[in-house]
XYZ file of N, CA and C in Angstrom:
774
model
N 107.241 70.566 101.717
C 107.251 69.614 102.839
C 108.382 69.971 103.817
N 108.039 70.027 105.086
C 109.027 70.372 106.099
C 109.864 69.138 106.471
N 111.169 69.304 106.675
C 111.998 68.168 107.078
C 111.694 67.741 108.510
N 111.864 66.450 108.787
C 111.715 65.979 110.170
C 113.051 66.028 110.895
N 114.145 65.967 110.134
C 115.486 66.148 110.693
C 116.194 67.187 109.843
N 116.789 68.165 110.499
C 117.559 69.175 109.779
C 118.866 69.438 110.521
N 119.967 69.251 109.815
C 121.290 69.537 110.362
C 121.758 70.861 109.786
N 122.122 71.775 110.672
C 122.518 73.112 110.248
C 123.974 73.364 110.619
N 124.846 73.291 109.611
C 126.279 73.620 109.762
C 126.923 72.845 110.921
N 126.705 71.530 110.956
C 127.217 70.726 112.065
C 128.728 70.537 111.957
N 129.413 70.993 112.988
C 130.860 70.804 113.116
C 131.124 70.185 114.476
N 132.011 69.178 114.502
C 132.328 68.562 115.786
C 133.825 68.294 115.900
N 134.358 68.671 117.058
C 135.781 68.494 117.345
C 135.926 67.611 118.581
N 136.739 66.562 118.459
C 137.095 65.743 119.622
C 138.380 66.304 120.212
N 138.354 66.549 121.518
C 139.523 67.135 122.186
C 140.053 66.157 123.225
N 141.355 65.870 123.162
C 142.015 65.043 124.166
C 143.101 65.864 124.838
N 143.836 65.242 125.731
C 144.925 65.952 126.421
C 146.013 66.382 125.449
N 146.154 65.651 124.348
C 147.269 65.897 123.437
C 146.896 66.644 122.174
N 145.618 66.506 121.725
C 145.285 67.102 120.437
C 143.784 67.347 120.303
N 143.467 68.118 119.275
C 142.077 68.316 118.878
C 141.920 67.744 117.477
N 140.838 66.987 117.286
C 140.618 66.313 116.006
C 139.253 66.709 115.448
N 139.251 67.235 114.231
C 138.018 67.682 113.580
C 137.327 66.475 112.946
N 136.152 66.103 113.463
C 135.434 64.916 112.975
C 134.414 65.265 111.896
N 133.682 66.358 112.079
C 132.665 66.806 111.123
C 132.876 68.287 110.866
N 132.659 68.706 109.626
C 132.976 70.078 109.272
C 131.867 70.703 108.437
N 131.032 71.527 109.087
C 130.032 72.329 108.387
C 129.031 71.518 107.590
N 128.465 70.495 108.216
C 127.587 69.566 107.492
C 126.134 70.026 107.562
N 125.497 70.100 106.399
C 124.080 70.471 106.286
C 123.317 69.315 105.647
N 122.155 68.988 106.208
C 121.361 67.890 105.660
C 119.910 68.034 106.106
N 118.993 67.722 105.202
C 117.568 67.673 105.530
C 117.036 66.289 105.178
N 116.274 65.710 106.104
C 115.638 64.414 105.883
C 114.140 64.610 106.039
N 113.381 64.093 105.063
C 111.952 64.374 105.003
C 111.108 63.195 105.493
N 109.844 63.450 105.845
C 108.993 62.391 106.408
C 108.937 61.145 105.529
N 109.143 59.982 106.152
C 109.052 58.718 105.444
C 110.269 58.345 104.635
N 111.285 59.191 104.603
C 112.497 58.888 103.844
C 113.358 57.851 104.552
N 114.089 57.088 103.736
C 115.123 56.186 104.239
C 116.434 56.672 103.624
N 117.295 57.226 104.462
C 118.554 57.819 104.007
C 119.712 57.020 104.587
N 120.687 56.698 103.739
C 121.879 55.990 104.208
C 123.091 56.912 104.163
N 123.947 56.779 105.179
C 125.217 57.490 105.237
C 126.334 56.491 105.008
N 127.159 56.736 103.991
C 128.307 55.874 103.715
C 129.547 56.750 103.609
N 130.705 56.129 103.772
C 131.954 56.870 103.685
C 133.080 56.083 104.306
N 134.318 56.544 104.159
C 135.472 55.831 104.707
C 135.373 55.699 106.227
N 136.023 54.685 106.776
C 136.061 54.522 108.229
C 136.626 55.788 108.864
N 135.999 56.203 109.950
C 136.486 57.380 110.672
C 136.014 58.705 110.116
N 135.016 58.684 109.184
C 134.577 59.948 108.583
C 133.479 60.630 109.396
N 133.088 60.032 110.538
C 132.140 60.714 111.428
C 130.704 60.267 111.313
N 130.453 59.124 110.663
C 129.066 58.674 110.460
C 128.363 58.397 111.795
N 129.008 57.625 112.667
C 128.393 57.302 113.956
C 128.320 58.532 114.853
N 129.327 59.385 114.771
C 129.282 60.651 115.511
C 128.045 61.446 115.118
N 127.761 61.460 113.829
C 126.603 62.205 113.332
C 125.299 61.626 113.878
N 125.175 60.290 113.905
C 123.972 59.676 114.475
C 123.822 60.041 115.951
N 124.927 60.007 116.689
C 124.881 60.340 118.116
C 124.433 61.777 118.339
N 124.838 62.663 117.450
C 124.429 64.071 117.541
C 122.936 64.211 117.243
N 122.460 63.511 116.215
C 121.026 63.564 115.888
C 120.202 63.006 117.040
N 120.711 61.940 117.680
C 119.991 61.307 118.788
C 119.997 62.152 120.056
N 120.792 63.209 120.075
C 120.878 64.050 121.274
C 121.799 63.482 122.325
N 122.602 62.476 121.962
C 123.545 61.874 122.914
C 124.850 62.657 122.984
N 125.048 63.518 122.008
C 126.274 64.297 121.918
C 125.928 65.680 121.378
N 126.508 66.692 121.945
C 126.258 68.050 121.477
C 127.347 68.459 120.497
N 126.955 68.946 119.309
C 127.981 69.344 118.342
C 128.768 70.551 118.843
N 130.006 70.650 118.410
C 130.826 71.809 118.770
C 130.232 73.087 118.193
N 129.725 72.984 116.976
C 129.051 74.108 116.318
C 127.843 73.578 115.559
N 126.856 74.443 115.356
C 125.692 74.073 114.570
C 124.533 73.575 115.417
N 123.421 73.315 114.750
C 122.208 72.885 115.442
C 121.563 71.716 114.721
N 120.883 70.889 115.518
C 120.070 69.799 114.977
C 118.622 70.100 115.313
N 117.768 70.050 114.307
C 116.342 70.259 114.505
C 115.612 68.954 114.214
N 114.734 68.538 115.122
C 113.891 67.364 114.922
C 112.446 67.820 115.067
N 111.665 67.604 114.028
C 110.281 68.087 113.972
C 110.214 69.589 114.287
N 111.210 70.317 113.782
C 111.215 71.777 113.919
C 111.680 72.294 115.263
N 112.080 71.385 116.164
C 112.540 71.800 117.492
C 114.017 71.471 117.669
N 114.736 72.372 118.313
C 116.164 72.164 118.534
C 116.387 70.989 119.484
N 117.302 70.110 119.113
C 117.623 68.945 119.934
C 118.549 69.361 121.073
N 118.098 69.088 122.310
C 118.916 69.408 123.471
C 119.315 68.185 124.261
N 118.856 67.007 123.832
C 119.145 65.755 124.523
C 118.300 64.651 123.915
N 118.402 63.449 124.444
C 117.618 62.326 123.911
C 116.120 62.604 123.997
N 115.386 62.100 123.020
C 113.945 62.286 122.978
C 113.289 60.995 122.512
N 112.074 60.747 122.980
C 111.337 59.542 122.586
C 110.946 59.564 121.115
N 111.052 60.719 120.469
C 110.717 60.812 119.052
C 111.771 60.164 118.161
N 112.951 59.895 118.737
C 114.057 59.317 117.978
C 114.465 57.987 118.609
N 114.382 56.905 117.833
C 114.830 55.590 118.282
C 116.199 55.290 117.698
N 117.018 54.557 118.452
C 118.406 54.299 118.044
C 118.661 52.799 118.132
N 118.964 52.168 117.004
C 119.258 50.732 116.953
C 120.712 50.536 116.562
N 121.451 49.783 117.395
C 122.892 49.648 117.232
C 123.266 48.301 116.627
N 124.561 48.172 116.319
C 125.090 46.920 115.782
C 124.912 45.787 116.783
N 125.194 46.054 118.058
C 124.971 45.072 119.107
C 123.564 45.242 119.661
N 122.959 44.125 120.069
C 121.571 44.210 120.525
C 121.441 44.685 121.973
N 122.480 44.517 122.779
C 122.479 44.966 124.183
C 121.258 44.478 124.957
N 120.896 43.211 124.775
C 119.819 42.620 125.565
C 120.379 42.187 126.912
N 119.621 42.425 127.967
C 120.056 42.033 129.307
C 119.831 40.535 129.493
N 120.881 39.771 129.815
C 120.748 38.308 129.874
C 119.831 37.818 130.992
N 119.609 38.638 132.019
C 118.771 38.217 133.149
C 117.293 38.566 132.957
N 116.975 39.225 131.858
C 115.580 39.563 131.578
C 115.062 38.692 130.446
N 113.764 38.348 130.504
C 113.169 37.593 129.404
C 113.145 38.459 128.148
N 112.864 37.819 127.022
C 112.806 38.540 125.756
C 111.760 39.648 125.804
N 110.585 39.354 126.346
C 109.545 40.387 126.398
C 109.940 41.517 127.363
N 110.576 41.163 128.463
C 111.035 42.186 129.408
C 112.094 43.069 128.762
N 112.957 42.487 127.939
C 113.943 43.287 127.215
C 113.270 44.214 126.213
N 112.283 43.675 125.499
C 111.623 44.459 124.461
C 110.819 45.628 125.033
N 110.349 45.486 126.268
C 109.494 46.521 126.860
C 110.258 47.477 127.778
N 111.580 47.397 127.777
C 112.350 48.250 128.702
C 112.183 49.735 128.368
N 112.004 50.041 127.068
C 111.775 51.437 126.692
C 110.485 51.979 127.278
N 109.466 51.124 127.351
C 108.201 51.534 127.959
C 108.386 51.792 129.452
N 109.198 50.965 130.093
C 109.480 51.176 131.526
C 110.143 52.524 131.744
N 111.155 52.797 130.923
C 111.940 54.022 131.109
C 111.134 55.280 130.813
N 110.131 55.157 129.953
C 109.313 56.331 129.607
C 107.974 56.348 130.334
N 107.789 55.430 131.290
C 106.568 55.411 132.093
C 105.319 55.064 131.321
N 105.449 54.128 130.352
C 104.295 53.776 129.517
C 103.987 52.276 129.566
N 104.148 51.680 130.736
C 103.851 50.251 130.890
C 102.355 50.037 131.119
N 101.545 50.616 130.246
C 100.098 50.485 130.365
C 99.596 49.434 129.382
N 98.342 49.091 129.505
C 97.759 48.012 128.709
C 97.856 48.289 127.210
N 97.614 49.526 126.817
C 97.632 49.886 125.396
C 99.012 49.661 124.776
N 100.061 50.185 125.442
C 101.404 50.067 124.882
C 101.923 48.636 124.946
N 101.575 47.907 125.987
C 101.990 46.507 126.074
C 101.321 45.683 124.973
N 100.071 45.995 124.668
C 99.363 45.292 123.594
C 100.026 45.568 122.243
N 100.492 46.793 122.040
C 101.182 47.135 120.792
C 102.511 46.393 120.690
N 103.177 46.212 121.829
C 104.438 45.471 121.836
C 104.194 44.003 121.508
N 103.111 43.446 122.045
C 102.729 42.067 121.709
C 102.474 41.949 120.208
N 101.807 42.941 119.636
C 101.524 42.941 118.204
C 102.819 42.991 117.387
N 103.783 43.779 117.849
C 105.082 43.843 117.182
C 105.787 42.489 117.229
N 105.675 41.807 118.363
C 106.251 40.467 118.478
C 105.691 39.550 117.395
N 104.400 39.631 117.170
C 103.769 38.787 116.157
C 104.245 39.169 114.758
N 104.363 40.473 114.499
C 104.826 40.940 113.188
C 106.249 40.482 112.903
N 107.079 40.396 113.932
C 108.487 40.033 113.766
C 108.729 38.528 113.884
N 107.648 37.743 114.048
C 107.807 36.310 114.180
C 108.430 35.892 115.498
N 108.167 36.651 116.553
C 108.764 36.402 117.861
C 107.758 35.914 118.900
N 106.537 35.589 118.467
C 105.475 35.296 119.438
C 105.799 34.117 120.345
N 106.653 33.195 119.885
C 106.983 32.018 120.705
C 108.226 32.221 121.564
N 108.767 33.440 121.580
C 110.027 33.683 122.306
C 109.856 34.535 123.560
N 108.652 34.959 123.861
C 108.432 35.954 124.910
C 109.068 35.587 126.242
N 108.982 34.319 126.621
C 109.447 33.909 127.948
C 110.850 33.296 127.914
N 111.487 33.342 126.758
C 112.863 32.856 126.656
C 113.828 33.946 127.106
N 115.123 33.597 127.139
C 116.172 34.548 127.507
C 117.099 34.757 126.312
N 117.805 35.886 126.253
C 118.610 36.217 125.076
C 119.553 35.106 124.618
N 120.180 34.404 125.561
C 121.141 33.369 125.181
C 120.494 32.186 124.474
N 119.170 32.144 124.469
C 118.454 31.060 123.799
C 118.087 31.407 122.357
N 118.432 32.609 121.919
C 118.075 33.055 120.568
C 119.313 33.227 119.694
N 119.108 33.104 118.372
C 120.173 33.374 117.406
C 120.410 34.881 117.304
N 121.511 35.247 116.645
C 121.817 36.666 116.476
C 120.744 37.410 115.714
N 120.187 36.772 114.677
C 119.140 37.421 113.903
C 117.873 37.647 114.702
N 117.514 36.658 115.521
C 116.322 36.801 116.361
C 116.541 37.881 117.422
N 117.734 37.934 117.955
C 118.044 38.976 118.955
C 117.910 40.373 118.341
N 118.341 40.528 117.085
C 118.208 41.826 116.435
C 116.743 42.167 116.172
N 115.914 41.154 115.961
C 114.476 41.407 115.834
C 113.913 41.939 117.148
N 114.386 41.371 118.252
C 113.955 41.849 119.573
C 114.398 43.301 119.762
N 115.635 43.604 119.343
C 116.134 44.971 119.459
C 115.282 45.933 118.634
N 114.805 45.477 117.474
C 113.934 46.325 116.657
C 112.596 46.552 117.349
N 112.024 45.500 117.936
C 110.765 45.656 118.687
C 110.965 46.644 119.828
N 112.073 46.501 120.548
C 112.368 47.418 121.656
C 112.428 48.866 121.151
N 113.031 49.069 119.982
C 113.143 50.415 119.418
C 111.785 50.950 118.982
N 110.975 50.097 118.360
C 109.675 50.537 117.844
C 108.601 50.663 118.919
N 108.790 49.991 120.055
C 107.734 49.939 121.074
C 107.386 51.312 121.639
N 108.362 52.224 121.658
C 108.104 53.570 122.188
C 107.543 54.502 121.109
N 107.307 53.951 119.911
C 106.678 54.669 118.801
C 107.422 55.930 118.357
N 108.731 55.814 118.125
C 109.466 56.970 117.598
C 109.095 57.199 116.140
N 109.138 58.436 115.714
C 108.877 58.732 114.311
C 110.117 58.568 113.453
N 111.286 58.648 114.108
C 112.571 58.601 113.405
C 113.401 57.465 113.993
N 113.982 56.636 113.111
C 114.872 55.567 113.562
C 116.278 55.816 113.045
N 117.243 55.716 113.946
C 118.658 55.787 113.597
C 119.214 54.375 113.684
N 119.818 53.900 112.605
C 120.279 52.522 112.510
C 121.787 52.516 112.266
N 122.549 52.083 113.262
C 124.013 52.098 113.157
C 124.519 50.685 112.874
N 124.631 50.352 111.600
C 125.098 49.040 111.143
C 124.424 47.880 111.883
N 123.099 47.833 111.905
C 122.418 46.819 112.713
C 122.532 45.398 112.167
N 123.009 45.244 110.909
C 123.081 43.907 110.319
C 124.507 43.387 110.181
N 125.499 44.186 110.528
C 126.875 43.869 110.145
C 127.440 42.631 110.825
N 126.907 42.246 111.986
C 127.443 41.086 112.698
C 126.719 39.789 112.333
N 125.792 39.852 111.382
C 124.962 38.691 111.050
C 125.488 37.976 109.811
N 125.144 36.690 109.680
C 125.495 35.980 108.463
C 124.684 36.557 107.300
N 125.160 36.298 106.075
C 124.612 36.986 104.904
C 123.125 36.713 104.698
N 122.705 35.454 104.853
C 121.296 35.128 104.643
C 120.404 35.834 105.658
N 120.806 35.818 106.930
C 120.023 36.489 107.978
C 119.999 37.990 107.744
N 121.128 38.525 107.317
C 121.231 39.956 107.015
C 120.208 40.360 105.951
N 120.127 39.573 104.863
C 119.179 39.892 103.791
C 117.741 39.793 104.280
N 117.463 38.781 105.105
C 116.113 38.620 105.645
C 115.729 39.815 106.516
N 116.650 40.271 107.359
C 116.351 41.400 108.243
C 116.257 42.715 107.473
N 117.065 42.863 106.428
C 116.923 44.046 105.579
C 115.495 44.147 105.058
N 114.990 43.038 104.532
C 113.618 43.017 104.023
C 112.608 43.336 105.119
N 112.773 42.687 106.266
C 111.831 42.855 107.373
C 111.805 44.296 107.862
N 112.965 44.859 108.104
C 113.024 46.221 108.645
C 112.537 47.228 107.606
N 112.955 47.061 106.361
C 112.535 47.987 105.316
C 111.016 47.995 105.161
N 110.415 46.819 105.117
C 108.960 46.729 104.965
C 108.232 47.264 106.202
N 108.773 46.960 107.384
C 108.147 47.433 108.624
C 108.141 48.952 108.693
N 109.272 49.563 108.373
C 109.368 51.021 108.444
C 108.490 51.683 107.389
N 108.412 51.047 106.219
C 107.563 51.598 105.158
C 106.086 51.530 105.553
N 105.665 50.393 106.091
C 104.268 50.220 106.491
C 103.881 51.185 107.606
N 104.826 51.456 108.506
C 104.542 52.327 109.645
C 104.900 53.788 109.365
N 105.325 54.063 108.134
C 105.656 55.422 107.704
C 106.702 56.079 108.608
N 107.736 55.318 108.935
C 108.827 55.843 109.749
C 109.893 56.479 108.858
N 110.616 57.416 109.426
C 111.776 58.017 108.771
C 113.017 57.340 109.334
N 113.968 56.989 108.476
C 115.137 56.248 108.950
C 116.424 56.826 108.381
N 117.471 56.788 109.219
C 118.824 57.148 108.786
C 119.723 55.971 109.154
N 120.343 55.386 108.139
C 121.172 54.194 108.317
C 122.630 54.528 108.079
N 123.499 54.055 108.978
C 124.940 54.072 108.751
C 125.347 52.662 108.362
N 126.049 52.532 107.236
C 126.484 51.209 106.795
C 127.774 51.318 105.992
N 128.565 50.226 106.023
C 129.738 50.119 105.160
C 129.401 49.317 103.905
N 128.200 48.740 103.861
C 127.792 47.861 102.781
C 127.053 48.684 101.724
N 127.726 48.965 100.609
C 127.135 49.822 99.581
C 125.944 49.157 98.904
N 125.980 47.827 98.772
C 124.843 47.107 98.208
C 123.617 47.268 99.101
N 123.818 47.178 100.397
C 122.726 47.370 101.347
C 122.162 48.782 101.231
N 123.041 49.770 101.189
C 122.592 51.162 101.090
C 121.745 51.376 99.841
N 122.197 50.829 98.710
C 121.466 51.012 97.461
C 120.138 50.264 97.456
N 120.076 49.143 98.193
C 118.864 48.310 98.190
C 117.765 48.842 99.094
N 118.118 49.536 100.179
C 117.101 49.937 101.155
C 116.752 51.421 101.124
N 117.555 52.234 100.435
C 117.465 53.683 100.617
C 116.665 54.404 99.546
N 116.202 55.593 99.924
C 115.697 56.566 98.963
C 116.837 57.471 98.493
N 117.714 57.813 99.450
C 118.892 58.627 99.140
C 120.111 58.047 99.841
N 121.265 58.220 99.215
C 122.529 57.774 99.800
C 123.457 58.977 99.869
N 123.949 59.273 101.066
C 124.847 60.408 101.294
C 126.263 59.872 101.451
N 127.177 60.323 100.594
C 128.577 59.905 100.682
C 129.356 60.980 101.429
N 129.966 60.578 102.543
C 130.801 61.497 103.318
C 132.269 61.298 102.959
N 133.022 62.397 102.956
C 134.446 62.328 102.680
C 135.242 61.935 103.909
N 136.505 61.606 103.664
C 137.410 61.265 104.758
C 137.449 62.407 105.766
N 137.683 62.034 107.050
C 137.698 63.013 108.133
C 138.522 64.230 107.759
N 137.961 65.438 108.026
C 136.666 65.661 108.668
C 135.503 65.395 107.709
N 134.431 64.795 108.250
C 133.290 64.408 107.440
C 132.594 65.596 106.803
N 132.483 65.536 105.478
C 131.713 66.511 104.705
C 130.914 65.729 103.672
N 129.795 66.274 103.258
C 129.009 65.611 102.215
C 129.678 65.850 100.866
N 130.116 64.744 100.235
C 130.742 64.842 98.929
C 129.717 64.763 97.811
N 128.735 63.875 98.004
C 127.764 63.668 96.930
C 126.527 62.978 97.479
N 125.383 63.272 96.897
C 124.125 62.623 97.251
C 123.593 61.866 96.032
N 123.260 60.593 96.240
C 122.685 59.769 95.180
C 121.199 59.560 95.445
N 120.383 59.839 94.456
C 118.956 59.536 94.520
C 118.753 58.143 93.929
N 118.184 57.232 94.700
C 117.954 55.882 94.201
C 116.731 55.915 93.282
N 116.845 55.379 92.065
C 115.700 55.393 91.134
C 114.460 54.752 91.750
N 113.314 55.292 91.390
C 112.052 54.871 92.000
C 111.787 53.386 91.820
N 112.093 52.835 90.641
C 111.790 51.428 90.393
C 112.653 50.501 91.246
N 113.781 50.997 91.734
C 114.625 50.203 92.639
C 114.124 50.339 94.073
N 113.865 51.556 94.497
C 113.486 51.757 95.896
C 112.088 51.247 96.216
N 111.273 51.036 95.200
C 109.922 50.511 95.443
C 109.896 49.001 95.637
N 111.030 48.344 95.368
C 111.113 46.897 95.550
C 111.642 46.551 96.945
N 111.328 45.331 97.393
C 111.969 44.821 98.601
C 113.475 44.786 98.372
N 114.278 44.991 99.431
C 115.739 45.037 99.253
C 116.316 43.861 98.479
N 115.852 42.647 98.747
C 116.387 41.481 98.046
C 116.122 41.576 96.545
N 114.902 41.978 96.171
C 114.547 42.093 94.762
C 115.146 43.346 94.125
N 115.387 44.373 94.932
C 115.974 45.613 94.403
C 117.333 45.355 93.765
N 118.066 44.403 94.318
C 119.397 44.071 93.796
C 119.343 43.486 92.385
N 118.167 43.046 91.956
C 118.008 42.418 90.639
C 117.465 43.397 89.596
N 117.173 44.625 90.006
C 116.560 45.581 89.095
C 117.591 46.200 88.154
N 117.114 46.607 86.975
C 118.016 47.267 86.016
C 118.554 48.560 86.631
N 119.811 48.790 86.417
C 120.453 50.001 86.920
C 121.036 49.860 88.311
N 120.712 48.760 89.010
C 121.210 48.613 90.391
C 122.729 48.508 90.411
N 123.280 47.665 89.556
C 124.740 47.461 89.573
C 125.478 48.715 89.119
N 124.884 49.447 88.180
C 125.497 50.696 87.750
C 125.518 51.703 88.901
N 124.413 51.763 89.661
C 124.356 52.646 90.827
C 125.398 52.241 91.855
N 125.473 50.930 92.128
C 126.456 50.425 93.085
C 127.870 50.855 92.690
N 128.235 50.677 91.414
C 129.602 50.996 90.975
C 129.863 52.502 90.979
N 128.828 53.292 90.735
C 129.011 54.751 90.790
C 129.283 55.200 92.227
N 128.533 54.617 93.176
C 128.785 54.927 94.592
C 130.174 54.439 94.986
N 130.549 53.241 94.512
C 131.868 52.673 94.810
C 132.988 53.605 94.337
N 132.852 54.119 93.113
C 133.885 55.030 92.583
C 133.971 56.298 93.425
N 132.814 56.799 93.845
C 132.815 57.993 94.698
C 133.479 57.693 96.038
N 133.189 56.494 96.582
C 133.794 56.077 97.857
C 135.305 55.930 97.732
N 135.770 55.366 96.620
C 137.212 55.216 96.401
C 137.874 56.574 96.368
N 137.227 57.519 95.698
C 137.760 58.872 95.665
C 137.756 59.511 97.031
N 136.688 59.260 97.816
C 136.604 59.828 99.158
C 137.707 59.276 100.044
N 138.029 57.984 99.882
C 139.061 57.364 100.710
C 140.446 57.836 100.363
N 140.633 58.283 99.105
C 141.960 58.685 98.677
C 142.241 60.162 98.891
N 141.174 60.918 99.152
C 141.364 62.362 99.334
C 141.909 62.654 100.726
N 142.924 63.442 100.796
C 143.512 63.825 102.079
C 142.839 65.089 102.597
């Protein structure tokens, strides 16, 4: 099986007037169709930098990113990016916010608008179309952000801590919703998170990055009986807590390594 995302020796250096800082160092990774992969590691280890490079928003200092076998030279509609903040425009209605990707890609046609309406129904947003962002809760706003991301039909979703600003109950509900939605639509996803329980509950694989410069220290394969469950139920499966603590120990070691 060919990977849909392939990172080849990715190295990235941030340069300022005073210094150069190595953020990522010789990172190799392959992500396969339909996989859900999580990136975890100490703060500042380059996780978000890596997502930006995959999205084509940033060019690595060295190395190449391949998406569907083609070298990434900039942003592409094949890759959707969902952030921690929803970035909804307060002067646009919810539906206008959700369809902005269609506007930008010139796809405001009947077919794509109908698919966006269908996504609204799937996300429980059908009664919010004519409301404005300030009228919705944080969890509902993140659902709108997900519809906006999915409306352009990307095959790959990059998720940069999309649940971290939400209360715990809403976070668990959205984990379930997004995980099931991506599975049903056969999307490939890469998640950045600081929440190891979340990573273990939603992922097929978990990649632990070391302290800056970011390198892959270890890859955890989530057991099939855990990953086949909804995230909420996955936390109750045998072996889940052992997996969580093993990742935790690896993370502690990653944080202590200079």
